[in-house]
XYZ file of N, CA and C in Angstrom:
723
model
N 18.028 -103.241 106.039
C 19.089 -103.155 106.047
C 19.605 -104.366 104.898
N 20.794 -104.476 104.750
C 20.975 -104.986 104.204
C 21.354 -106.494 104.562
N 21.386 -107.682 104.352
C 21.569 -108.922 104.880
C 22.109 -109.837 103.511
N 23.693 -110.480 104.488
C 24.520 -110.991 103.512
C 25.018 -112.195 104.030
N 24.650 -113.358 103.560
C 24.765 -114.758 103.690
C 26.202 -115.672 103.730
N 26.194 -116.237 104.668
C 27.678 -116.580 104.620
C 28.112 -118.046 105.543
N 28.903 -118.608 105.344
C 29.039 -120.244 105.973
C 29.678 -119.706 107.223
N 28.783 -120.273 108.120
C 29.684 -119.914 109.631
C 30.032 -121.611 109.897
N 31.076 -121.987 110.956
C 31.083 -123.452 111.407
C 31.330 -123.367 112.840
N 30.491 -124.357 113.322
C 30.137 -124.373 114.422
C 30.353 -126.365 114.986
N 31.711 -126.044 115.592
C 32.222 -127.716 115.927
C 31.972 -128.777 114.188
N 31.257 -129.590 114.224
C 31.430 -129.917 113.317
C 30.291 -129.676 112.435
N 29.180 -128.871 112.294
C 27.954 -128.099 111.559
C 28.053 -126.692 111.111
N 27.982 -127.059 110.268
C 28.154 -126.028 108.877
C 26.778 -125.469 108.776
N 26.404 -123.826 109.077
C 25.361 -123.537 108.999
C 25.038 -122.186 108.485
N 24.142 -121.640 107.591
C 24.025 -120.387 107.172
C 23.444 -119.688 107.664
N 24.123 -118.245 107.816
C 23.661 -117.486 108.734
C 23.905 -116.140 108.181
N 22.878 -115.355 108.648
C 22.146 -113.778 107.952
C 22.533 -112.820 109.487
N 23.135 -111.667 108.636
C 22.627 -110.414 110.045
C 21.365 -110.354 110.848
N 19.904 -111.050 110.387
C 18.857 -110.764 110.714
C 18.507 -111.958 111.784
N 19.841 -112.878 111.780
C 20.502 -114.091 112.819
C 21.141 -114.248 114.056
N 21.543 -112.387 113.936
C 22.507 -112.243 115.298
C 21.786 -111.943 116.388
N 20.840 -111.518 115.959
C 20.061 -111.153 117.181
C 19.837 -112.196 118.223
N 19.534 -113.114 117.382
C 19.226 -114.601 118.125
C 20.369 -115.223 118.763
N 21.521 -115.030 117.794
C 22.451 -115.332 118.757
C 22.979 -115.128 120.146
N 22.692 -113.262 119.799
C 23.063 -112.176 120.979
C 21.889 -112.725 122.311
N 20.560 -113.474 122.033
C 19.688 -113.629 122.770
C 20.619 -114.827 123.585
N 21.285 -115.787 123.014
C 21.584 -117.407 124.124
C 22.777 -116.668 124.877
N 23.107 -116.209 124.752
C 24.182 -115.173 126.225
C 23.445 -114.548 126.940
N 22.629 -115.167 127.632
C 21.830 -115.185 129.256
C 22.180 -114.516 130.448
N 23.699 -114.989 130.214
C 24.578 -113.974 132.069
C 24.135 -112.715 132.491
N 23.812 -112.186 133.654
C 23.526 -110.579 134.087
C 24.615 -109.993 133.881
N 24.628 -109.563 132.350
C 25.292 -108.444 131.494
C 24.611 -107.263 132.147
N 25.468 -106.227 132.240
C 24.639 -104.757 133.069
C 24.962 -103.861 131.509
N 25.380 -104.288 130.040
C 25.549 -103.920 129.489
C 24.743 -103.743 127.721
N 23.289 -104.090 127.874
C 22.874 -104.228 126.441
C 22.515 -102.896 125.737
N 22.972 -102.045 125.734
C 22.792 -101.143 124.782
C 23.597 -101.061 124.127
N 24.917 -101.284 125.362
C 26.242 -101.117 124.411
C 26.714 -101.991 123.833
N 26.257 -103.571 123.381
C 26.583 -104.181 122.864
C 25.449 -104.184 121.218
N 24.295 -103.511 121.783
C 23.240 -103.362 120.632
C 23.498 -102.369 119.893
N 24.417 -101.242 120.124
C 25.066 -100.292 119.493
C 25.841 -100.243 118.554
N 26.637 -101.509 118.805
C 27.757 -101.935 118.175
C 27.167 -102.584 116.751
N 26.701 -103.254 116.492
C 25.590 -104.607 116.484
C 25.763 -104.397 114.742
N 25.620 -103.446 114.167
C 25.267 -103.116 112.690
C 26.918 -102.916 112.100
N 27.573 -101.899 112.917
C 28.514 -101.531 112.159
C 29.735 -102.939 112.657
N 29.570 -103.746 113.253
C 30.503 -104.690 113.471
C 30.124 -105.674 112.083
N 28.676 -106.151 111.874
C 28.383 -106.902 110.695
C 29.542 -106.278 109.254
N 29.048 -105.280 109.286
C 29.801 -104.618 107.611
C 30.761 -104.740 107.530
N 31.570 -104.520 109.110
C 33.292 -104.635 109.228
C 33.371 -105.829 108.200
N 32.952 -107.305 109.619
C 33.637 -108.270 109.326
C 33.149 -108.824 108.068
N 31.838 -108.620 107.524
C 31.349 -109.342 106.298
C 31.785 -108.762 105.317
N 32.211 -107.531 105.310
C 32.454 -107.132 103.424
C 33.726 -105.885 103.461
N 34.503 -106.082 104.762
C 35.871 -104.787 104.699
C 36.886 -105.829 105.081
N 36.833 -106.241 106.303
C 38.074 -106.683 106.811
C 38.537 -107.849 106.129
N 39.836 -108.172 105.840
C 40.781 -108.740 105.534
C 40.975 -109.780 106.581
N 40.377 -110.190 107.300
C 40.653 -111.412 108.479
C 40.012 -112.555 108.093
N 39.580 -113.492 108.937
C 39.092 -115.174 108.694
C 40.053 -115.201 110.152
N 39.018 -116.724 110.552
C 39.514 -117.912 110.968
C 41.163 -118.701 110.925
N 41.141 -118.511 109.663
C 42.815 -118.900 109.170
C 43.755 -118.150 108.882
N 43.139 -116.860 108.952
C 44.549 -115.569 109.384
C 44.406 -114.994 110.296
N 44.246 -115.813 111.835
C 44.307 -114.721 112.880
C 45.868 -114.827 113.200
N 46.358 -115.393 112.527
C 47.983 -115.581 113.234
C 49.068 -114.782 111.319
N 47.947 -114.586 111.013
C 48.535 -114.233 109.605
C 49.240 -112.759 109.586
N 51.083 -111.924 109.275
C 50.814 -110.879 109.836
C 50.499 -109.909 109.132
N 50.084 -110.499 107.753
C 49.106 -109.275 106.689
C 47.791 -108.907 107.139
N 47.480 -109.712 107.972
C 45.763 -109.454 108.685
C 45.720 -108.069 108.410
N 44.457 -107.530 108.277
C 43.826 -106.857 108.669
C 43.358 -107.145 110.657
N 43.835 -105.760 111.350
C 43.636 -106.084 112.545
C 42.164 -105.364 113.064
N 41.677 -105.619 114.002
C 41.071 -104.869 114.079
C 40.508 -104.860 115.949
N 40.570 -103.987 116.600
C 40.571 -104.083 118.413
C 39.432 -103.388 118.544
N 38.550 -103.786 119.496
C 37.420 -103.391 120.139
C 37.179 -103.049 121.605
N 38.089 -101.762 121.111
C 37.757 -101.041 122.777
C 36.857 -100.626 124.105
N 35.714 -100.938 122.853
C 34.834 -100.548 123.494
C 33.934 -102.051 124.494
N 34.955 -102.005 125.339
C 34.454 -103.991 125.307
C 34.027 -104.103 126.475
N 33.337 -103.149 126.555
C 32.228 -103.727 127.862
C 30.992 -103.644 126.772
N 30.062 -105.056 127.581
C 28.868 -105.089 126.600
C 29.342 -105.615 125.186
N 30.344 -107.043 125.205
C 30.870 -107.313 124.107
C 30.154 -108.562 123.348
N 28.515 -108.150 123.492
C 27.897 -109.568 122.884
C 27.918 -109.618 121.758
N 27.450 -108.160 121.099
C 27.804 -108.010 119.044
C 28.947 -108.697 119.056
N 29.727 -107.992 119.692
C 31.399 -108.417 118.878
C 31.646 -110.023 118.988
N 30.453 -111.193 120.365
C 30.841 -112.334 120.189
C 30.386 -112.797 119.215
N 28.670 -112.429 118.798
C 28.195 -112.885 118.004
C 28.762 -112.892 116.227
N 29.344 -111.623 116.107
C 29.572 -111.703 114.526
C 30.765 -112.571 114.406
N 31.226 -112.444 115.821
C 33.071 -113.658 115.581
C 32.315 -115.140 115.617
N 31.417 -115.686 116.092
C 30.383 -116.602 115.992
C 30.052 -117.088 114.968
N 29.682 -116.447 114.401
C 29.028 -116.552 113.419
C 29.497 -116.545 111.569
N 31.116 -116.203 111.773
C 32.247 -115.908 110.886
C 32.693 -116.824 111.180
N 32.984 -117.889 111.784
C 33.208 -119.228 112.136
C 34.513 -119.106 113.214
N 35.106 -117.709 113.529
C 35.900 -117.401 114.649
C 36.012 -118.721 116.202
N 34.957 -119.188 116.204
C 34.591 -120.214 117.167
C 33.351 -120.808 117.299
N 33.011 -121.483 118.203
C 31.875 -122.356 118.043
C 30.608 -121.309 118.496
N 29.258 -122.537 117.874
C 28.424 -121.574 118.373
C 27.816 -121.653 119.819
N 28.636 -123.161 120.421
C 27.699 -123.590 121.475
C 28.541 -122.937 122.280
N 29.766 -121.963 122.287
C 29.805 -121.206 123.385
C 29.237 -120.219 123.643
N 28.235 -119.892 122.960
C 27.823 -118.647 124.086
C 26.527 -118.954 124.753
N 25.966 -119.391 125.106
C 25.717 -119.918 126.312
C 25.903 -119.299 127.163
N 27.405 -120.251 127.389
C 28.034 -119.625 128.608
C 28.928 -118.546 128.980
N 28.410 -117.689 127.964
C 28.741 -116.350 127.994
C 28.576 -115.882 129.860
N 29.867 -115.769 130.378
C 30.436 -114.869 131.494
C 30.283 -116.027 132.781
N 29.779 -117.323 132.156
C 30.358 -117.968 133.188
C 31.415 -118.427 133.387
N 31.868 -119.175 134.649
C 33.632 -118.920 135.031
C 34.393 -119.394 134.309
N 33.725 -120.960 133.707
C 34.934 -121.993 133.126
C 34.517 -120.704 131.401
N 33.637 -120.019 131.118
C 33.935 -120.457 129.470
C 35.068 -118.611 129.642
N 35.501 -119.457 128.227
C 36.168 -117.967 127.650
C 36.267 -116.625 127.145
N 34.314 -116.710 126.716
C 33.571 -115.320 126.697
C 33.297 -114.747 127.996
N 34.234 -113.641 128.130
C 33.851 -113.209 129.942
C 33.457 -111.803 129.382
N 32.960 -111.203 130.081
C 31.986 -110.070 130.302
C 32.975 -108.410 130.012
N 34.019 -108.498 129.546
C 35.389 -108.220 129.112
C 36.244 -108.993 127.409
N 37.065 -108.719 126.267
C 36.634 -110.142 125.847
C 38.664 -110.264 125.933
N 39.511 -111.524 126.167
C 40.144 -111.431 126.488
C 41.301 -112.419 125.408
N 42.207 -110.980 124.768
C 43.040 -111.781 123.844
C 43.190 -113.372 123.812
N 43.776 -113.651 125.213
C 44.149 -115.246 124.769
C 43.039 -115.932 125.065
N 41.644 -115.655 125.237
C 41.130 -116.753 124.921
C 40.195 -116.943 124.298
N 39.759 -115.255 123.686
C 38.893 -115.430 122.448
C 39.407 -115.447 120.802
N 39.439 -116.201 120.205
C 40.416 -115.964 118.801
C 39.637 -115.570 118.328
N 40.187 -114.800 117.460
C 40.188 -113.717 117.092
C 40.425 -112.437 117.583
N 40.110 -112.395 118.686
C 40.076 -111.207 119.049
C 41.789 -110.638 119.742
N 42.450 -109.519 118.764
C 43.274 -108.725 118.651
C 44.626 -108.362 120.427
N 43.093 -107.465 121.246
C 43.587 -107.355 122.521
C 42.432 -107.325 123.003
N 42.536 -107.619 124.823
C 41.800 -107.457 125.821
C 41.423 -106.190 126.200
N 40.344 -105.715 126.636
C 39.525 -104.928 126.694
C 38.614 -104.629 127.274
N 38.254 -103.012 128.000
C 37.011 -103.043 128.492
C 37.394 -102.004 129.167
N 38.179 -101.217 129.788
C 38.138 -100.287 130.204
C 38.866 -98.914 129.603
N 38.106 -97.775 129.932
C 37.583 -96.929 128.562
C 39.392 -96.282 128.015
N 39.700 -96.309 127.416
C 40.234 -94.709 126.714
C 41.631 -95.416 126.355
N 41.986 -96.873 126.384
C 42.790 -97.743 125.665
C 43.300 -98.366 124.342
N 42.180 -98.314 124.048
C 41.940 -98.675 122.832
C 42.650 -98.055 121.329
N 42.542 -96.870 121.156
C 43.084 -96.350 120.369
C 44.492 -95.534 120.628
N 44.837 -95.945 121.611
C 46.330 -95.854 121.751
C 46.718 -96.837 121.207
N 46.294 -98.049 122.200
C 47.001 -99.431 120.763
C 47.181 -99.272 119.612
N 46.223 -99.012 119.188
C 45.207 -98.995 118.040
C 46.510 -98.352 116.778
N 47.469 -96.839 117.425
C 48.176 -95.965 117.425
C 49.623 -96.582 116.838
N 49.655 -97.429 118.263
C 50.822 -98.560 118.368
C 51.009 -99.556 117.239
N 49.726 -99.968 117.013
C 49.942 -101.058 116.402
C 50.234 -100.808 114.739
N 49.605 -99.770 114.120
C 49.660 -98.751 112.719
C 51.387 -98.779 112.782
N 52.151 -97.857 114.045
C 53.139 -97.422 113.931
C 54.204 -98.653 113.949
N 53.824 -100.135 114.844
C 54.751 -101.266 114.566
C 54.551 -101.851 113.504
N 53.098 -101.275 112.592
C 53.366 -101.885 111.001
C 54.161 -101.579 109.787
N 53.994 -100.061 110.601
C 55.121 -99.515 109.192
C 56.463 -99.445 109.820
N 56.652 -99.366 111.016
C 58.476 -100.052 111.298
C 58.494 -101.736 110.313
N 57.335 -102.002 110.528
C 58.545 -103.228 109.927
C 57.490 -103.362 108.501
N 57.676 -102.487 107.684
C 57.218 -102.581 106.670
C 55.764 -102.573 105.661
N 55.747 -103.393 106.182
C 54.016 -103.762 106.415
C 53.094 -102.844 105.897
N 52.535 -102.546 104.028
C 52.120 -101.426 104.352
C 50.324 -101.194 104.084
N 50.383 -103.104 103.789
C 48.981 -103.378 103.003
C 47.681 -103.763 104.346
N 47.979 -104.463 105.450
C 47.216 -104.129 107.140
C 46.915 -103.117 107.184
N 45.797 -103.035 107.429
C 44.762 -101.708 108.039
C 44.584 -101.998 109.476
N 44.308 -101.177 110.003
C 43.804 -101.496 111.543
C 43.129 -100.150 111.700
N 41.739 -101.577 112.891
C 40.995 -100.642 112.648
C 40.619 -100.500 114.132
N 39.943 -99.478 114.967
C 39.318 -99.594 116.483
C 37.683 -98.821 116.631
N 37.543 -99.340 117.421
C 36.297 -99.653 117.386
C 35.917 -99.105 119.417
N 35.325 -97.541 119.497
C 35.827 -96.932 120.303
C 33.590 -96.572 120.576
N 33.443 -95.923 121.714
C 32.523 -95.773 122.166
C 32.596 -93.595 122.307
N 31.025 -93.132 122.224
C 31.769 -91.471 121.752
C 32.225 -91.346 123.463
N 31.593 -91.918 124.968
C 32.182 -91.988 125.646
C 33.569 -92.284 126.330
N 34.342 -92.555 125.565
C 35.334 -93.354 125.489
C 36.555 -91.432 125.008
N 35.171 -90.859 124.620
C 36.331 -89.280 124.119
C 36.329 -88.789 125.526
N 36.235 -89.025 126.005
C 35.957 -87.962 127.771
C 37.895 -88.279 128.070
N 37.955 -89.230 128.153
C 39.608 -89.529 128.133
C 40.289 -88.827 127.391
N 41.396 -88.238 127.897
C 42.919 -88.191 127.558
C 43.127 -88.373 127.347
N 43.169 -89.755 127.286
C 44.681 -90.890 126.412
C 43.752 -90.464 125.122
N 42.796 -90.568 123.991
C 42.094 -90.508 122.930
C 42.326 -89.521 122.569
N 42.246 -88.997 123.240
C 42.893 -87.210 122.514
C 44.109 -86.748 122.069
N 45.091 -87.753 123.333
C 46.524 -87.911 122.865
C 46.608 -88.329 121.303
N 46.031 -89.770 121.484
C 46.437 -90.676 120.340
C 46.165 -90.488 119.197
N 44.771 -89.128 119.350
C 44.016 -88.914 117.591
C 44.909 -87.263 117.394
N 45.715 -87.092 118.299
C 46.577 -85.916 117.695
C 47.851 -86.901 117.136
N 48.470 -87.149 117.956
C 49.582 -87.937 117.266
C 49.231 -88.693 116.292
N 48.215 -89.252 115.648
C 47.945 -90.261 114.766
C 47.790 -89.605 113.202
N 47.027 -88.186 113.344
C 47.031 -87.409 112.608
C 48.423 -86.474 111.619
N 48.775 -85.757 112.976
C 50.127 -85.217 112.723
C 51.470 -86.775 111.834
N 51.607 -87.875 112.288
C 52.310 -88.473 112.146
C 51.450 -88.967 110.462
N 50.206 -89.039 110.123
C 49.801 -89.721 108.834
C 49.976 -90.925 108.407
N 48.977 -91.719 109.788
C 48.831 -93.101 109.631
C 47.576 -93.314 108.756
N 47.625 -93.275 107.795
C 46.787 -93.767 106.724
C 46.696 -95.386 106.887
N 46.804 -95.706 107.840
C 46.269 -97.532 107.626
C 45.399 -97.070 108.749
N 45.361 -96.025 109.474
C 44.489 -96.496 110.917
C 43.386 -95.511 110.989
N 42.320 -96.590 111.162
C 40.867 -96.282 111.438
C 40.084 -96.835 112.017
N 39.498 -95.445 112.581
C 38.682 -94.880 114.143
C 36.763 -95.315 113.910
N 36.422 -96.037 114.328
C 34.856 -96.321 114.441
C 34.736 -95.544 115.590
N 33.628 -94.243 115.552
C 33.056 -94.047 116.824
C 31.452 -94.743 116.917
N 30.982 -95.378 117.511
C 29.706 -95.750 118.042
C 29.193 -94.238 118.742
N 28.206 -93.810 118.337
C 28.108 -92.250 118.938
C 26.321 -92.512 119.344
N 26.117 -92.854 120.476
C 24.719 -92.940 121.560
C 24.561 -92.402 122.447
N 24.854 -90.853 122.596
C 24.536 -89.732 122.877
C 25.228 -90.059 124.541
N 26.191 -90.995 124.973
C 26.739 -91.609 126.000
C 27.709 -90.863 127.067
N 28.302 -89.627 125.848
C 29.742 -88.803 126.594
C 29.094 -88.000 127.785
N 29.782 -87.411 128.486
C 29.939 -86.765 129.494
C 29.886 -84.817 129.320
N 30.577 -84.718 128.667
C 31.497 -83.257 127.871
C 30.761 -83.061 126.920
N 30.867 -83.501 125.586
C 30.970 -82.746 123.868
C 31.831 -82.559 123.519
N 32.339 -82.066 122.283
C 32.846 -80.932 122.285
C 31.961 -80.182 120.661
N 32.819 -78.345 120.523
C 32.138 -77.714 120.041
C 32.161 -78.337 118.385
N 31.608 -78.255 117.815
C 30.864 -78.702 116.464
C 30.599 -80.143 116.321
N 30.855 -80.915 117.230
C 30.808 -82.648 117.251
C 31.973 -82.810 117.096
N 32.013 -84.835 117.053
C 33.294 -85.588 117.055
C 33.383 -85.593 115.946
N 33.185 -85.634 114.479
C 33.948 -85.272 113.843
C 34.533 -83.940 113.452
N 34.404 -83.018 113.751
C 34.964 -81.776 114.054
C 36.362 -81.970 114.881
N 36.570 -82.803 115.622
C 37.141 -83.079 116.543
C 38.469 -83.735 116.019
N 38.099 -84.672 115.082
C 39.398 -85.509 114.528
C 39.680 -84.196 113.144
N 38.745 -84.121 112.883
C 39.347 -82.863 111.344
C 40.130 -82.050 111.633
N 39.631 -81.677 113.053
C 41.141 -81.053 114.027
C 42.415 -81.170 113.616
N 42.217 -82.551 114.074
C 43.725 -83.359 114.675
C 44.028 -83.847 113.183
N 43.757 -83.079 111.428
C 44.042 -83.819 109.956
C 43.324 -85.509 110.274
N 42.350 -85.986 110.311
C 41.984 -87.274 109.710
C 41.134 -86.822 109.084
N 41.212 -88.100 108.323
C 39.773 -87.719 107.499
C 38.521 -88.468 107.873
N 37.168 -87.853 107.915
C 36.173 -88.553 108.174
C 34.486 -88.403 107.976
N 33.950 -89.194 108.070
C 32.556 -89.692 107.722
C 32.065 -89.706 108.845
N 30.300 -89.293 109.151
C 29.274 -89.449 109.503
C 28.617 -89.739 108.908
N 27.977 -90.921 109.714
C 27.033 -91.858 109.070
C 25.997 -92.153 109.996
N 25.027 -92.728 109.779
C 23.330 -93.730 110.585
C 24.074 -95.012 110.432
N 24.288 -95.148 111.904
C 25.060 -96.641 112.441
C 24.295 -97.397 112.324
N 22.611 -97.992 111.236
C 21.858 -98.699 111.040
C 22.377 -98.764 109.780
N 23.047 -98.019 108.547
C 22.477 -98.231 108.133
C 23.438 -99.213 107.066
N 23.467 -100.347 106.256
C 24.775 -101.135 106.171
C 25.566 -100.594 104.646
N 24.899 -99.876 103.803
C 25.376 -99.332 102.771
C 26.232 -98.112 102.658
N 25.562 -97.331 103.904
C 26.355 -95.915 104.239
C 27.354 -96.133 105.191
N 27.041 -97.443 105.942
C 28.750 -97.313 106.842
C 29.708 -98.587 105.957
N 29.456 -99.024 104.505
C 30.290 -99.663 103.843
C 31.267 -98.577 103.289
N 29.932 -97.440 102.774
C 30.833 -97.288 101.771
C 31.913 -95.198 102.015
N 30.869 -95.734 104.176
C 31.974 -95.118 104.495
C 33.579 -95.233 105.013
N 33.489 -96.728 104.985
C 34.560 -97.203 105.915
C 35.651 -97.236 104.368
N 34.628 -97.558 103.571
C 36.233 -97.431 102.339
C 36.274 -96.509 101.286
N 35.958 -95.398 101.887
C 36.140 -94.209 101.696
C 37.412 -94.144 101.577
N 38.513 -93.684 100.301
C 39.993 -93.004 100.272
C 40.407 -92.041 101.012
N 41.889 -92.411 101.782
C 41.949 -91.140 102.880
C 43.528 -91.072 102.668
N 43.606 -91.026 101.538
C 45.566 -90.774 100.922
C 46.029 -89.709 102.265
N 47.311 -90.505 102.975
C 48.153 -89.934 103.719
C 47.103 -89.264 105.350
N 46.387 -89.973 105.439
C 45.507 -89.432 106.756
C 44.831 -90.499 107.337
N 44.859 -90.893 108.304
C 44.004 -91.220 108.876
C 42.644 -91.107 108.982
N 41.570 -92.230 109.241
C 40.152 -91.766 108.726
C 39.774 -92.159 110.006
N 38.413 -91.692 110.508
C 37.270 -91.976 111.387
C 36.339 -91.810 110.995
N 35.620 -92.542 111.232
C 33.982 -93.074 111.196
C 32.668 -92.909 112.211
N 31.887 -92.342 112.318
C 31.522 -91.505 113.070
C 30.176 -92.115 112.753
N 29.103 -93.426 113.991
C 28.350 -94.075 113.278
C 27.233 -93.287 114.821
N 26.371 -92.802 114.214
C 25.437 -92.654 114.912
C 23.865 -93.564 114.814
N 23.658 -93.631 115.964
C 23.024 -94.874 116.751
C 21.751 -94.365 117.615
N 20.687 -94.766 118.382
C 19.919 -93.928 118.954
C 20.676 -93.960 120.295
N 19.761 -92.599 120.539
C 20.589 -92.354 122.140
C 20.405 -93.921 123.227
N 21.607 -93.847 124.146
C 21.252 -94.727 125.177
C 20.666 -95.136 125.805
N 19.653 -93.595 126.214
C 18.600 -94.319 127.120
C 17.138 -93.774 126.961
N 17.648 -94.094 125.041
C 16.252 -94.293 124.608
C 15.242 -95.251 125.039
């Protein structure tokens, strides 16, 4: 796996963090968390997005021209918190308090408490519709530069709200909208032809990649898709493996 170094700030201490260190950051979160596989399944994709793709930083959380990242798969947010902390959005010493009564890091992210979080999430089926609304809002404001990214789990596609959202986005040509689907084979129903076919039918550009391959993820994330929203299906090990 590709490892990229960068600087992260924890209080007044500056550290160098690599991808290989993220599991150690996740291990600091020792509360009774019931969604470990949901967190680890997203780790590689989140890192590549925040390290190489998203135009957002701790200094730009209120910049109207920033990229927006919406975590719809908000249950099991340990990987998300680890990446945000590594990138300096909040101090590393917040991590051990995960899930405690007075910690801002709850079992579902709260946008009012977690620096860098765009939405409160965890109830499946909400993130993609919110991302569609965000993309529409930016279009209405004449903002062409900000990209909107939303991470969903494959099981979220059991929710009808997501199918309405992806159908609308394709018809509306929301080409600043990007959906990252983490496929750990946890969906109940499945789709004829697979997940990619569902998006393609609705007019999206789609790439399916190994969700642990950083180069493949980056290439899929940055693939051109003029006039169409873009979906990346990242396949990882099955949830029950």
